[in-house]
CSV table of C-alpha atoms in Angstrom, one decimal:
chain,number,residue,atom,x,y,z
A,64,UNK,CA,7.5,26.4,-30.9
A,65,UNK,CA,5.9,24.6,-27.9
A,66,UNK,CA,7.6,21.4,-28.9
A,67,UNK,CA,10.9,23.1,-29.4
A,68,UNK,CA,10.6,24.8,-26.0
A,69,UNK,CA,9.8,21.4,-24.4
A,70,UNK,CA,12.9,19.8,-26.1
A,71,UNK,CA,15.1,22.6,-24.8
A,72,UNK,CA,13.8,22.2,-21.3
A,73,UNK,CA,14.4,18.5,-21.5
A,74,UNK,CA,17.9,19.0,-22.9
A,75,UNK,CA,18.7,21.3,-20.0
A,76,UNK,CA,17.5,18.9,-17.2
A,77,UNK,CA,19.4,16.1,-19.0
A,78,UNK,CA,22.6,17.9,-18.2
A,79,UNK,CA,21.8,18.0,-14.5
A,80,UNK,CA,22.7,15.6,-11.7
A,81,UNK,CA,20.0,14.0,-9.7
A,82,UNK,CA,20.8,16.2,-6.8
A,83,UNK,CA,20.2,19.3,-9.0
A,84,UNK,CA,17.0,17.9,-10.4
A,85,UNK,CA,15.7,17.3,-6.8
A,86,UNK,CA,16.8,20.6,-5.5
A,87,UNK,CA,14.0,22.5,-3.6
A,88,UNK,CA,11.5,19.6,-3.8
A,89,UNK,CA,11.0,16.5,-1.8
A,90,UNK,CA,8.2,13.9,-1.1
A,91,UNK,CA,6.2,14.8,2.0
A,92,UNK,CA,6.7,12.5,5.0
A,93,UNK,CA,5.1,9.0,4.6
A,94,UNK,CA,4.7,9.3,0.8
A,95,UNK,CA,7.5,6.9,-0.2
A,96,UNK,CA,6.3,4.4,2.4
A,97,UNK,CA,2.7,4.5,1.1
A,98,UNK,CA,4.0,4.0,-2.4
A,99,UNK,CA,6.1,1.0,-1.3
A,100,UNK,CA,3.0,-0.5,0.4
A,101,UNK,CA,1.2,-0.3,-3.0
A,102,UNK,CA,4.2,-1.9,-4.7
A,103,UNK,CA,4.6,-4.7,-2.1
A,104,UNK,CA,1.0,-5.7,-2.4
A,105,UNK,CA,1.6,-6.0,-6.1
A,106,UNK,CA,-1.1,-3.5,-6.9
A,107,UNK,CA,-3.8,-6.1,-6.0
A,108,UNK,CA,-6.9,-5.9,-4.2
A,109,UNK,CA,-8.8,-9.2,-4.1
A,110,UNK,CA,-7.2,-10.1,-7.5
A,111,UNK,CA,-8.1,-6.8,-9.1
A,112,UNK,CA,-5.1,-5.0,-10.4
A,113,UNK,CA,-4.4,-1.4,-9.6
A,114,UNK,CA,-2.2,0.6,-12.0
A,115,UNK,CA,-0.6,3.7,-10.9
A,116,UNK,CA,0.5,6.5,-13.2
A,117,UNK,CA,1.5,10.1,-13.2
A,118,UNK,CA,-0.5,12.9,-14.7
A,119,UNK,CA,1.3,16.2,-14.9
A,120,UNK,CA,2.0,19.2,-17.1
A,121,UNK,CA,5.7,18.4,-17.1
A,122,UNK,CA,7.5,17.2,-20.0
A,123,UNK,CA,7.7,13.4,-19.9
A,124,UNK,CA,11.4,13.2,-20.0
A,125,UNK,CA,11.7,15.7,-17.1
A,126,UNK,CA,9.0,13.9,-15.1
A,127,UNK,CA,11.1,10.7,-15.4
A,128,UNK,CA,14.2,12.5,-14.1
A,129,UNK,CA,12.2,14.0,-11.2
A,130,UNK,CA,10.7,10.7,-10.2
A,131,UNK,CA,14.0,9.0,-10.2
A,132,UNK,CA,15.8,11.9,-8.4
A,133,UNK,CA,13.1,12.0,-5.7
A,134,UNK,CA,13.2,8.2,-5.1
A,135,UNK,CA,9.6,7.7,-6.2
A,136,UNK,CA,10.6,5.6,-9.2
A,137,UNK,CA,12.5,3.3,-6.7
A,138,UNK,CA,9.3,2.5,-4.8
A,139,UNK,CA,8.0,0.4,-7.7
A,140,UNK,CA,4.6,1.8,-7.5
A,141,UNK,CA,4.5,3.5,-11.0
A,142,UNK,CA,3.4,1.0,-13.7
A,143,UNK,CA,6.4,0.6,-16.0
A,144,UNK,CA,6.2,0.8,-19.7
A,145,UNK,CA,8.3,-1.2,-22.2
A,146,UNK,CA,7.3,0.9,-25.2
A,147,UNK,CA,7.6,4.7,-25.8
A,148,UNK,CA,4.5,6.7,-25.2
A,149,UNK,CA,3.3,9.2,-27.8
A,150,UNK,CA,6.0,8.2,-30.3
A,151,UNK,CA,8.7,10.2,-28.5
A,152,UNK,CA,12.1,9.0,-27.4
A,153,UNK,CA,13.6,10.7,-24.4
A,154,UNK,CA,17.3,10.1,-24.7
A,155,UNK,CA,19.0,8.9,-21.6
A,156,UNK,CA,15.9,8.0,-19.7
A,157,UNK,CA,14.4,5.3,-22.2
A,158,UNK,CA,14.7,2.6,-19.6
A,159,UNK,CA,12.7,4.3,-16.9
A,160,UNK,CA,9.4,4.9,-18.6
A,161,UNK,CA,6.2,4.6,-16.6
A,162,UNK,CA,2.5,5.1,-17.2
A,163,UNK,CA,1.3,8.7,-17.4
A,164,UNK,CA,-0.2,11.7,-19.3
A,165,UNK,CA,2.1,14.6,-19.7
A,166,UNK,CA,2.4,18.2,-20.9
A,167,UNK,CA,4.4,16.9,-23.7
A,168,UNK,CA,1.5,14.8,-24.9
A,169,UNK,CA,-1.1,17.7,-24.7
A,170,UNK,CA,-0.6,21.4,-24.4
A,171,UNK,CA,-3.1,23.8,-25.7
A,172,UNK,CA,-0.6,26.7,-25.3
A,173,UNK,CA,-3.5,29.0,-24.4
A,174,UNK,CA,-2.3,31.0,-21.5
A,175,UNK,CA,-5.1,33.5,-21.8
A,176,UNK,CA,-8.0,31.2,-20.9
A,177,UNK,CA,-7.7,30.3,-17.3
A,178,UNK,CA,-10.0,27.2,-17.8
A,179,UNK,CA,-7.3,25.7,-19.9
A,180,UNK,CA,-5.2,25.1,-16.8
A,181,UNK,CA,-7.6,22.3,-15.7
A,182,UNK,CA,-8.9,21.4,-19.1
A,183,UNK,CA,-5.3,20.6,-20.4
A,184,UNK,CA,-4.9,18.5,-17.2
A,185,UNK,CA,-8.1,16.7,-18.0
A,186,UNK,CA,-6.8,15.8,-21.4
A,187,UNK,CA,-3.6,14.6,-19.9
A,188,UNK,CA,-5.7,12.4,-17.6
A,189,UNK,CA,-7.6,11.0,-20.5
A,190,UNK,CA,-4.3,10.1,-22.2
A,191,UNK,CA,-3.1,8.3,-19.1
A,192,UNK,CA,-6.4,6.3,-18.8
A,193,UNK,CA,-6.3,5.4,-22.4
A,194,UNK,CA,-2.7,4.1,-22.1
A,195,UNK,CA,-3.8,2.2,-19.0
A,196,UNK,CA,-6.5,0.5,-21.0
A,197,UNK,CA,-4.0,-0.4,-23.8
A,198,UNK,CA,-1.9,-2.2,-21.1
A,199,UNK,CA,-4.7,-3.9,-19.6
A,200,UNK,CA,-4.9,-6.8,-22.1
A,201,UNK,CA,-8.7,-6.5,-22.5
A,202,UNK,CA,-9.4,-6.4,-18.6
A,203,UNK,CA,-12.3,-4.2,-17.6
A,204,UNK,CA,-11.4,-0.8,-16.0
A,205,UNK,CA,-13.7,0.0,-13.0
A,206,UNK,CA,-12.5,3.1,-11.6
A,207,UNK,CA,-10.3,6.0,-12.3
A,208,UNK,CA,-8.8,7.9,-9.2
A,209,UNK,CA,-6.9,11.1,-9.7
A,210,UNK,CA,-5.0,12.5,-6.7
A,211,UNK,CA,-4.1,16.1,-6.3
A,212,UNK,CA,-3.8,19.1,-4.0
A,213,UNK,CA,-4.9,22.0,-6.3
A,214,UNK,CA,-8.2,23.2,-7.8
A,215,UNK,CA,-7.0,22.2,-11.3
A,216,UNK,CA,-6.7,18.6,-10.2
A,217,UNK,CA,-10.3,18.5,-8.8
A,218,UNK,CA,-11.7,20.3,-11.9
A,219,UNK,CA,-9.7,18.1,-14.3
A,220,UNK,CA,-11.1,14.9,-12.8
A,221,UNK,CA,-14.6,16.4,-12.8
A,222,UNK,CA,-14.2,17.3,-16.5
A,223,UNK,CA,-13.1,13.8,-17.3
A,224,UNK,CA,-16.4,12.4,-16.2
A,225,UNK,CA,-17.9,13.8,-19.5
A,226,UNK,CA,-14.8,13.2,-21.6
A,227,UNK,CA,-15.7,11.4,-24.9
A,228,UNK,CA,-13.0,8.8,-24.5
A,229,UNK,CA,-14.0,7.7,-21.0
A,230,UNK,CA,-15.3,4.1,-21.1
A,231,UNK,CA,-18.9,3.5,-20.2
A,232,UNK,CA,-19.6,2.4,-16.7
A,233,UNK,CA,-16.2,3.7,-15.3
A,234,UNK,CA,-16.5,5.5,-12.0
A,235,UNK,CA,-14.3,8.7,-11.7
A,236,UNK,CA,-13.0,9.7,-8.3
A,237,UNK,CA,-10.6,12.4,-7.1
A,238,UNK,CA,-8.8,12.2,-3.9
A,239,UNK,CA,-8.1,15.7,-2.8
A,240,UNK,CA,-5.2,16.3,-0.4
A,241,UNK,CA,-4.9,19.6,1.5
A,242,UNK,CA,-1.2,19.4,1.7
A,243,UNK,CA,-0.3,22.3,-0.6
A,244,UNK,CA,-1.6,25.9,-0.9
A,245,UNK,CA,-5.3,25.1,-0.8
A,246,UNK,CA,-7.4,24.2,2.1
A,247,UNK,CA,-9.6,21.1,2.3
A,248,UNK,CA,-12.7,23.3,2.2
A,249,UNK,CA,-11.6,25.1,-1.0
A,250,UNK,CA,-11.0,21.7,-2.7
A,251,UNK,CA,-14.4,20.4,-1.4
A,252,UNK,CA,-16.2,23.4,-2.7
A,253,UNK,CA,-15.2,22.5,-6.2
A,254,UNK,CA,-16.3,19.0,-6.2
A,255,UNK,CA,-20.0,19.6,-6.6
A,256,UNK,CA,-22.5,16.8,-6.0
A,257,UNK,CA,-21.4,13.3,-5.7
A,258,UNK,CA,-23.0,10.8,-8.1
A,259,UNK,CA,-22.8,7.1,-7.0
A,260,UNK,CA,-20.9,5.1,-9.6
A,261,UNK,CA,-20.2,8.1,-11.7
A,262,UNK,CA,-18.5,10.8,-9.8
A,263,UNK,CA,-17.2,10.1,-6.2
A,264,UNK,CA,-14.9,12.7,-4.9
A,265,UNK,CA,-13.1,12.4,-1.5
A,266,UNK,CA,-11.4,15.2,0.2
A,267,UNK,CA,-9.0,14.2,3.0
A,268,UNK,CA,-9.0,16.2,6.3
A,269,UNK,CA,-6.8,19.2,6.5
A,270,UNK,CA,-3.0,18.3,6.3
A,271,UNK,CA,-3.7,14.6,5.5
A,272,UNK,CA,-2.3,13.2,2.2
A,273,UNK,CA,-0.6,10.3,0.5
A,274,UNK,CA,1.7,10.0,3.4
A,275,UNK,CA,-1.2,9.2,5.8
A,276,UNK,CA,-1.3,5.6,4.5
A,277,UNK,CA,-4.4,4.3,6.1
A,278,UNK,CA,-6.5,7.4,5.4
A,279,UNK,CA,-5.3,7.6,1.9
A,280,UNK,CA,-5.8,3.9,1.0
A,281,UNK,CA,-9.2,4.0,2.4
A,282,UNK,CA,-10.1,7.1,0.4
A,283,UNK,CA,-8.9,5.1,-2.7
A,284,UNK,CA,-11.1,2.2,-1.8
A,285,UNK,CA,-8.1,-0.1,-1.3
A,286,UNK,CA,-8.7,-1.0,2.3
């Protein structure tokens, strides 16, 4: 039934124009420019490639439409994919696929267990990382950075530290941005103790986020 529901959701969004898809949502100031900076630098830092993806509870086909409608896809920051993910074909948006882990890839369907909110997100993160590895051509993955503004994002990244599919010697980080409904302190309290080379969370100051280019790139270790 979950798959059927997701299919109907996608079919509905497919019938909408971009202006309808983007209604009520918009990138925060500076976000598109930061993403363009990442893209213009060819995702490279000292010759080490940085791959960008999207981890979301959204249906993949809907996420593609949203990223297109909001102008995020046009920044070139999201790592494109030439092959379908998860064996699914999203009709009408086949040519705008990008790296990610989505609700259509993993959804426990358990709405009674509050922990599933972040545990499901952790599974979606793990799927995204594995897809990144599949694209890497055998290159070594050094760090996974998850960016989010909610407790589920912090806890999902933290849960991934002990995920059975996480490659050895890969450092996991989360960049918490207090640009949503939660304060920087609330996000920081969930991080727990930092462990060098294993779990290295960073919470930006209140109100700072991806749109604060210098602070964000520094938090990601890119400058």
